[in-house]
Amino acid sequence: MSAILDRDLVLQTRRGEVQAYGQLVSRYQTMVFNTCYRLMSERRDAEDLAQEAFIRAYQRLETFDEDRPFGPWIRRIAANLCINQMHRSDPPTFDIDEERDRHTQSMPLNPEATIIGAENKERIWAAILDLPFHYRVVIELRHFLELSYAEISKVLGVPLSEVKSHLFRARRLLAERLSHEEIRQ
Amino acid sequence: MRKSGNRMHPTESEIQEYLDCELEPSRMTEIETHLHGCPSCAAKWRALHAVVISIDTLPSQPLQRDLTPAVLAAIRPRKRSSFGVTLWAAAQAVAVVALLVFTWSQLRMSLDPLLRSLLPLTASFPNKALFAGLLKAWDEIIMIFEGLLLRGFTVTRVWEGVSPHLAKHGWWLALILVFWVVVNGLLMKPVRLQRNRNE
């Protein structure tokens, strides 16, 4: 439990105490950076966007309900920034044939390899960062921001069926990569 | 759901939705029961579950620089928003009073005969006493307003002396005032709504 509640820091910031916001940044910067890193795949970009997320959050602090947790709110702002950034710089393109081919494949039935592989977290990080952006983003929104399928669909502006298929393919790709790594070792 | 022999297997998509608790409760129960008796589907569930656990237990990557100084340098001390709103409301009130004072003579000259001309029409009203009461209230307002403002301040007369042209077009000023108040109200509404809701 933090010595000073997030709620109090938010209220102090609203009263003009900038140092209180500094404490919020210190408290959540690693979490926000990790959200950006998983989405952007580049440390430098992730740091810049995490910083931008805190600035945006400060500008919108009046809209934040201080009775809700600050962490999910700032992570959501960071995720939206990353999604917008990626869409601006690299509009999503989907190789339909590749997707169709892959859709017929099943999840590799090698859970032990995946679980053993989970001991080496760096490999899982690498596997996630290696995913295409449209797969990374559903992984982030589902696993780390804990959004429902319907919420993800709304955030990304894509049909629910697309959310389900992207999530399944993302997980399958991760399973494949982790299984292959395990076999190679 | 696809059929295999005598058994109806859930699709991999359904197994995923089961794992993510995204199915209806009745379907959740059906798939749970199926997984207990079907090694093939249970293996698919375990494979998917292993990936989910791997992702969910992913540790944080350390941040290599402290973002706090850069963030604090980029933001300016926040003024209390209530002060801004109060200032805005005070400016509106001053504007209303000022324009009312400057246009009072035109307002009175136009409204007073209009109201009095309506009095004979109310003779046939079932509740004519009400209108008479309203007219009496109007007289009271005139007395109070002129007593408090016009006798207290000579600004109106000074203003009219300085700028007869402006006084002549008092109705235009009144229209601009109404427009200003309405537009400001419309502008402030989304701000108030935004403040009250959670993003």
Coordinates of N, CA, C and O in Angstrom, one line a residue, chain A residues 65-137:
Chain A
D65 N -11.7 10.3 -12.9 CA -12.4 10.1 -11.7 C -11.5 9.6 -10.6 O -11.0 8.5 -10.7
E66 N -11.2 10.4 -9.6 CA -10.1 10.1 -8.6 C -10.5 8.9 -7.7 O -9.6 8.4 -7.0
D67 N -11.8 8.5 -7.8 CA -12.1 7.3 -7.0 C -11.8 6.0 -7.7 O -12.0 4.9 -7.2
R68 N -11.3 6.2 -9.0 CA -10.9 5.0 -9.7 C -9.4 4.9 -9.7 O -8.7 5.9 -9.5
P69 N -8.9 3.7 -9.9 CA -7.4 3.5 -9.9 C -6.7 4.3 -11.0 O -7.2 4.3 -12.1
F70 N -5.6 4.9 -10.7 CA -4.9 5.7 -11.7 C -4.1 4.8 -12.7 O -4.1 5.2 -13.9
G71 N -3.6 3.7 -12.2 CA -2.8 2.8 -13.1 C -3.5 2.5 -14.4 O -2.9 2.7 -15.5
P72 N -4.6 1.8 -14.3 CA -5.3 1.4 -15.6 C -5.6 2.6 -16.5 O -5.5 2.5 -17.7
W73 N -5.9 3.8 -15.9 CA -6.2 5.0 -16.7 C -5.0 5.4 -17.5 O -5.1 5.7 -18.7
I74 N -3.9 5.5 -16.8 CA -2.7 6.0 -17.5 C -2.2 5.0 -18.5 O -1.7 5.4 -19.6
R75 N -2.4 3.7 -18.2 CA -2.0 2.7 -19.2 C -2.8 2.8 -20.4 O -2.4 2.5 -21.5
R76 N -4.1 3.1 -20.2 CA -5.0 3.1 -21.3 C -4.6 4.3 -22.2 O -4.7 4.2 -23.5
I77 N -4.3 5.4 -21.6 CA -3.9 6.6 -22.4 C -2.6 6.2 -23.2 O -2.5 6.6 -24.4
A78 N -1.7 5.6 -22.5 CA -0.4 5.2 -23.2 C -0.7 4.2 -24.4 O -0.1 4.4 -25.5
A79 N -1.6 3.3 -24.1 CA -1.9 2.3 -25.2 C -2.5 3.0 -26.4 O -2.2 2.8 -27.6
N80 N -3.4 4.0 -26.1 CA -4.1 4.7 -27.2 C -3.1 5.5 -28.0 O -3.1 5.6 -29.2
L81 N -2.1 6.1 -27.3 CA -1.1 6.9 -27.9 C -0.3 6.0 -28.9 O 0.0 6.4 -30.0
C82 N 0.1 4.8 -28.4 CA 0.9 3.9 -29.2 C 0.1 3.4 -30.4 O 0.7 3.4 -31.5
I83 N -1.1 3.1 -30.2 CA -2.0 2.7 -31.3 C -2.1 3.8 -32.4 O -1.9 3.5 -33.6
N84 N -2.3 5.0 -31.9 CA -2.4 6.1 -32.9 C -1.1 6.3 -33.6 O -1.1 6.6 -34.8
Q85 N 0.0 6.2 -32.8 CA 1.3 6.4 -33.4 C 1.6 5.4 -34.5 O 2.1 5.7 -35.6
M86 N 1.3 4.1 -34.2 CA 1.5 3.0 -35.2 C 0.6 3.2 -36.4 O 1.1 2.9 -37.5
H87 N -0.6 3.6 -36.2 CA -1.5 3.8 -37.3 C -1.1 4.9 -38.2 O -1.3 4.9 -39.4
R88 N -0.5 5.9 -37.6 CA 0.0 7.1 -38.4 C 1.2 6.7 -39.2 O 1.3 7.0 -40.4
S89 N 2.1 6.0 -38.5 CA 3.4 5.8 -39.2 C 3.3 4.5 -40.1 O 4.0 4.4 -41.1
D90 N 2.5 3.6 -39.7 CA 2.4 2.3 -40.5 C 1.0 1.8 -40.4 O 0.6 1.0 -39.6
P91 N 0.1 2.3 -41.3 CA -1.3 1.8 -41.3 C -1.3 0.3 -41.4 O -0.5 -0.3 -42.1
P92 N -2.3 -0.3 -40.6 CA -2.3 -1.8 -40.6 C -2.7 -2.4 -41.9 O -3.6 -2.0 -42.6
T93 N -1.8 -3.3 -42.3 CA -2.1 -4.1 -43.5 C -2.1 -5.5 -43.2 O -1.3 -6.0 -42.4
F94 N -3.1 -6.2 -43.7 CA -3.2 -7.6 -43.4 C -3.1 -8.5 -44.7 O -3.7 -8.2 -45.7
D95 N -2.2 -9.4 -44.6 CA -2.1 -10.4 -45.7 C -3.2 -11.4 -45.6 O -3.1 -12.3 -44.8
I96 N -4.2 -11.2 -46.4 CA -5.4 -12.1 -46.2 C -5.0 -13.5 -46.5 O -5.5 -14.4 -45.8
D97 N -4.2 -13.8 -47.5 CA -3.9 -15.2 -47.8 C -3.1 -15.8 -46.7 O -3.4 -17.0 -46.3
E98 N -2.2 -15.1 -46.2 CA -1.4 -15.6 -45.1 C -2.3 -15.9 -43.9 O -2.2 -16.9 -43.3
E99 N -3.2 -14.9 -43.7 CA -4.1 -15.1 -42.5 C -5.0 -16.4 -42.7 O -5.2 -17.2 -41.8
R100 N -5.5 -16.5 -44.0 CA -6.3 -17.7 -44.3 C -5.6 -19.0 -44.1 O -6.1 -19.9 -43.5
D101 N -4.4 -19.0 -44.6 CA -3.6 -20.2 -44.4 C -3.3 -20.6 -43.0 O -3.5 -21.7 -42.5
R102 N -3.0 -19.5 -42.2 CA -2.7 -19.7 -40.8 C -3.9 -20.2 -40.0 O -3.8 -20.9 -39.1
H103 N -5.0 -19.7 -40.5 CA -6.3 -19.9 -39.7 C -6.6 -21.4 -39.7 O -7.2 -21.9 -38.7
T104 N -6.1 -22.2 -40.6 CA -6.4 -23.6 -40.6 C -5.5 -24.4 -39.7 O -5.7 -25.5 -39.4
Q105 N -4.4 -23.7 -39.2 CA -3.5 -24.4 -38.3 C -4.0 -24.4 -36.9 O -4.8 -23.5 -36.5
S106 N -3.6 -25.3 -36.1 CA -4.0 -25.4 -34.7 C -2.9 -24.9 -33.8 O -1.8 -24.8 -34.2
M107 N -3.3 -24.8 -32.5 CA -2.3 -24.4 -31.5 C -1.4 -25.6 -31.3 O -1.8 -26.7 -31.2
P108 N -0.1 -25.4 -31.3 CA 0.9 -26.5 -31.1 C 0.6 -27.1 -29.7 O 0.5 -26.4 -28.7
L109 N 0.5 -28.4 -29.7 CA 0.1 -29.1 -28.5 C 1.4 -29.4 -27.7 O 1.7 -30.6 -27.5
N110 N 2.1 -28.4 -27.3 CA 3.3 -28.7 -26.5 C 3.3 -27.7 -25.3 O 4.2 -26.9 -25.2
P111 N 2.3 -27.9 -24.4 CA 2.3 -27.0 -23.3 C 3.5 -27.0 -22.4 O 3.9 -26.0 -21.9
E112 N 4.1 -28.2 -22.2 CA 5.2 -28.3 -21.4 C 6.4 -27.5 -21.8 O 7.0 -26.8 -21.1
A113 N 6.6 -27.5 -23.2 CA 7.6 -26.7 -23.7 C 7.4 -25.2 -23.4 O 8.3 -24.5 -23.1
T114 N 6.1 -24.8 -23.6 CA 5.8 -23.4 -23.3 C 6.0 -23.0 -21.9 O 6.6 -22.0 -21.5
I115 N 5.6 -24.0 -21.0 CA 5.7 -23.7 -19.5 C 7.2 -23.7 -19.1 O 7.6 -22.8 -18.4
I116 N 7.9 -24.7 -19.6 CA 9.4 -24.7 -19.3 C 10.0 -23.4 -19.9 O 10.8 -22.7 -19.3
G117 N 9.5 -23.0 -21.1 CA 10.1 -21.8 -21.8 C 9.7 -20.6 -21.0 O 10.5 -19.6 -21.0
A118 N 8.6 -20.6 -20.2 CA 8.2 -19.5 -19.4 C 9.3 -19.1 -18.4 O 9.3 -18.0 -17.9
E119 N 10.1 -20.1 -18.0 CA 11.2 -19.8 -17.1 C 12.1 -18.8 -17.6 O 12.8 -18.0 -16.9
N120 N 12.3 -18.8 -18.9 CA 13.2 -17.8 -19.5 C 12.3 -16.7 -20.1 O 11.9 -16.7 -21.2
K121 N 12.1 -15.7 -19.2 CA 11.1 -14.7 -19.6 C 11.7 -13.8 -20.7 O 10.9 -13.2 -21.5
E122 N 12.9 -13.7 -20.9 CA 13.5 -12.9 -21.9 C 13.1 -13.4 -23.3 O 12.8 -12.7 -24.2
R123 N 12.9 -14.8 -23.4 CA 12.5 -15.4 -24.7 C 11.1 -15.0 -25.0 O 10.7 -14.8 -26.1
I124 N 10.3 -15.0 -23.9 CA 8.9 -14.7 -24.1 C 8.7 -13.2 -24.5 O 8.0 -12.8 -25.4
W125 N 9.6 -12.4 -23.9 CA 9.6 -10.9 -24.3 C 9.9 -10.8 -25.7 O 9.2 -10.1 -26.5
A126 N 11.0 -11.5 -26.1 CA 11.4 -11.4 -27.5 C 10.4 -11.9 -28.5 O 10.1 -11.3 -29.5
A127 N 9.7 -13.0 -28.1 CA 8.6 -13.5 -28.9 C 7.5 -12.5 -29.1 O 6.9 -12.4 -30.2
I128 N 7.1 -11.9 -28.0 CA 6.0 -10.9 -28.0 C 6.4 -9.7 -28.9 O 5.7 -9.2 -29.8
L129 N 7.7 -9.2 -28.7 CA 8.1 -8.0 -29.5 C 8.2 -8.4 -31.0 O 8.2 -7.5 -31.8
D130 N 8.4 -9.6 -31.3 CA 8.6 -10.1 -32.7 C 7.2 -10.2 -33.4 O 7.2 -10.4 -34.6
L131 N 6.1 -10.2 -32.6 CA 4.8 -10.3 -33.3 C 4.5 -9.1 -34.1 O 4.9 -8.0 -33.8
P132 N 3.7 -9.3 -35.1 CA 3.2 -8.1 -35.9 C 2.4 -7.2 -34.9 O 1.8 -7.7 -34.0
F133 N 2.3 -5.9 -35.2 CA 1.7 -5.0 -34.3 C 0.2 -5.3 -34.0 O -0.2 -5.2 -32.9
H134 N -0.5 -5.7 -35.1 CA -1.9 -6.0 -34.8 C -2.2 -7.2 -33.9 O -3.3 -7.4 -33.4
Y135 N -1.2 -8.1 -33.8 CA -1.3 -9.1 -32.8 C -0.8 -8.7 -31.4 O -1.4 -9.0 -30.4
R136 N 0.3 -7.8 -31.4 CA 0.8 -7.3 -30.1 C -0.3 -6.5 -29.4 O -0.5 -6.6 -28.2
V137 N -1.0 -5.8 -30.2 CA -2.0 -4.8 -29.6 C -3.2 -5.6 -28.9 O -3.6 -5.2 -27.8

